Amino acid sequence: LNEQKTPFIALRTGDNITEIGMKGKRLKKNWKAFILQHQLQHNDVLIFIPESKTVFTVLIFDSNGDEKIFPWYPVFHIHYYN
């Protein structure tokens, strides 16, 4: 990312999108709010999947390797028919 031309990125978690300001190669504006909203802890793992140059889907896993799911994630119902 070129911080001069791209002063922010958009992080998508479920149906939620958060714009994060960039300063150099560091995440700045709204990053603390993202951390609090997603209840990030030490040893959590974030995987950034690029959708475009400025939009990333973020998967968040806890220290046990379980994906964190939040209320704003879409709900899928799987039905088995015999």
PDB file of C-alpha atoms in Angstrom:
ATOM      1  CA  LEU A   1       0.000   0.000   0.000  1.00  0.00           C
ATOM      2  CA  ASN A   2       1.155   3.482  -0.756  1.00  0.00           C
ATOM      3  CA  GLU A   3       0.321   5.539   2.318  1.00  0.00           C
ATOM      4  CA  GLN A   4       0.390   8.738   0.260  1.00  0.00           C
ATOM      5  CA  LYS A   5      -2.351   7.528  -2.093  1.00  0.00           C
ATOM      6  CA  THR A   6      -4.109   5.136   0.305  1.00  0.00           C
ATOM      7  CA  PRO A   7      -4.548   6.815   3.697  1.00  0.00           C
ATOM      8  CA  PHE A   8      -7.065   4.160   4.805  1.00  0.00           C
ATOM      9  CA  ILE A   9      -8.030   0.540   4.300  1.00  0.00           C
ATOM     10  CA  ALA A  10     -11.401  -1.139   4.841  1.00  0.00           C
ATOM     11  CA  LEU A  11     -11.538  -4.256   7.021  1.00  0.00           C
ATOM     12  CA  ARG A  12     -14.538  -6.531   6.558  1.00  0.00           C
ATOM     13  CA  THR A  13     -15.601  -8.903   9.332  1.00  0.00           C
ATOM     14  CA  GLY A  14     -18.894 -10.570   8.537  1.00  0.00           C
ATOM     15  CA  ASP A  15     -21.345  -7.878   7.459  1.00  0.00           C
ATOM     16  CA  ASN A  16     -19.347  -5.160   9.264  1.00  0.00           C
ATOM     17  CA  ILE A  17     -16.852  -2.882   7.503  1.00  0.00           C
ATOM     18  CA  THR A  18     -14.437  -0.665   9.443  1.00  0.00           C
ATOM     19  CA  GLU A  19     -12.253   1.972   7.780  1.00  0.00           C
ATOM     20  CA  ILE A  20      -8.797   2.041   9.358  1.00  0.00           C
ATOM     21  CA  GLY A  21      -6.513   5.021   8.854  1.00  0.00           C
ATOM     22  CA  MET A  22      -2.927   4.359   7.849  1.00  0.00           C
ATOM     23  CA  LYS A  23       0.198   6.221   8.907  1.00  0.00           C
ATOM     24  CA  GLY A  24       3.087   4.862   6.943  1.00  0.00           C
ATOM     25  CA  LYS A  25       2.658   1.090   7.162  1.00  0.00           C
ATOM     26  CA  ARG A  26       0.950   1.271  10.564  1.00  0.00           C
ATOM     27  CA  LEU A  27      -2.730   0.904  11.331  1.00  0.00           C
ATOM     28  CA  LYS A  28      -3.854   4.029  13.198  1.00  0.00           C
ATOM     29  CA  LYS A  29      -7.264   5.746  13.072  1.00  0.00           C
ATOM     30  CA  ASN A  30     -10.085   3.448  14.277  1.00  0.00           C
ATOM     31  CA  TRP A  31      -7.651   0.565  14.952  1.00  0.00           C
ATOM     32  CA  LYS A  32      -8.221   0.720  18.730  1.00  0.00           C
ATOM     33  CA  ALA A  33     -11.988   0.693  18.142  1.00  0.00           C
ATOM     34  CA  PHE A  34     -11.551  -2.372  15.899  1.00  0.00           C
ATOM     35  CA  ILE A  35      -9.547  -4.103  18.648  1.00  0.00           C
ATOM     36  CA  LEU A  36     -12.215  -3.364  21.266  1.00  0.00           C
ATOM     37  CA  GLN A  37     -15.150  -4.226  19.007  1.00  0.00           C
ATOM     38  CA  HIS A  38     -13.607  -7.603  18.154  1.00  0.00           C
ATOM     39  CA  GLN A  39     -12.375  -8.230  21.711  1.00  0.00           C
ATOM     40  CA  LEU A  40      -8.861  -8.988  20.455  1.00  0.00           C
ATOM     41  CA  GLN A  41      -6.548 -10.672  22.948  1.00  0.00           C
ATOM     42  CA  HIS A  42      -2.866 -11.566  22.966  1.00  0.00           C
ATOM     43  CA  ASN A  43      -2.288 -14.701  20.877  1.00  0.00           C
ATOM     44  CA  ASP A  44      -5.346 -14.074  18.685  1.00  0.00           C
ATOM     45  CA  VAL A  45      -4.527 -14.554  15.018  1.00  0.00           C
ATOM     46  CA  LEU A  46      -5.831 -12.251  12.287  1.00  0.00           C
ATOM     47  CA  ILE A  47      -5.772 -13.360   8.671  1.00  0.00           C
ATOM     48  CA  PHE A  48      -6.155 -10.554   6.120  1.00  0.00           C
ATOM     49  CA  ILE A  49      -7.591 -11.732   2.799  1.00  0.00           C
ATOM     50  CA  PRO A  50      -7.290  -9.055   0.102  1.00  0.00           C
ATOM     51  CA  GLU A  51     -10.439  -8.258  -1.882  1.00  0.00           C
ATOM     52  CA  SER A  52      -8.834  -5.236  -3.556  1.00  0.00           C
ATOM     53  CA  LYS A  53      -5.905  -2.903  -2.853  1.00  0.00           C
ATOM     54  CA  THR A  54      -7.778  -1.243   0.011  1.00  0.00           C
ATOM     55  CA  VAL A  55     -10.370  -3.811   1.154  1.00  0.00           C
ATOM     56  CA  PHE A  56      -9.557  -6.880   3.234  1.00  0.00           C
ATOM     57  CA  THR A  57     -11.716  -9.603   4.743  1.00  0.00           C
ATOM     58  CA  VAL A  58     -10.384 -10.383   8.218  1.00  0.00           C
ATOM     59  CA  LEU A  59     -10.706 -13.790   9.850  1.00  0.00           C
ATOM     60  CA  ILE A  60     -10.026 -13.792  13.598  1.00  0.00           C
ATOM     61  CA  PHE A  61      -8.987 -16.891  15.531  1.00  0.00           C
ATOM     62  CA  ASP A  62      -8.528 -17.220  19.284  1.00  0.00           C
ATOM     63  CA  SER A  63      -5.511 -18.843  20.962  1.00  0.00           C
ATOM     64  CA  ASN A  64      -7.196 -22.279  20.663  1.00  0.00           C
ATOM     65  CA  GLY A  65      -7.481 -21.891  16.892  1.00  0.00           C
ATOM     66  CA  ASP A  66     -11.260 -21.389  16.973  1.00  0.00           C
ATOM     67  CA  GLU A  67     -12.668 -18.702  14.710  1.00  0.00           C
ATOM     68  CA  LYS A  68     -14.295 -15.865  16.611  1.00  0.00           C
ATOM     69  CA  ILE A  69     -17.881 -15.277  15.524  1.00  0.00           C
ATOM     70  CA  PHE A  70     -19.691 -12.010  16.220  1.00  0.00           C
ATOM     71  CA  PRO A  71     -23.397 -11.023  16.115  1.00  0.00           C
ATOM     72  CA  TRP A  72     -22.914  -9.156  12.829  1.00  0.00           C
ATOM     73  CA  TYR A  73     -21.727 -12.320  11.048  1.00  0.00           C
ATOM     74  CA  PRO A  74     -24.251 -13.811   8.627  1.00  0.00           C
ATOM     75  CA  VAL A  75     -25.982 -16.932   9.914  1.00  0.00           C
ATOM     76  CA  PHE A  76     -26.074 -19.984   7.694  1.00  0.00           C
ATOM     77  CA  HIS A  77     -28.482 -22.791   8.358  1.00  0.00           C
ATOM     78  CA  ILE A  78     -27.544 -26.214   7.035  1.00  0.00           C
ATOM     79  CA  HIS A  79     -30.353 -28.724   6.700  1.00  0.00           C
ATOM     80  CA  TYR A  80     -29.826 -32.404   6.100  1.00  0.00           C
ATOM     81  CA  TYR A  81     -32.558 -34.342   4.340  1.00  0.00           C
ATOM     82  CA  ASN A  82     -32.779 -38.107   4.339  1.00  0.00           C
TER      83      ASN A  82
END
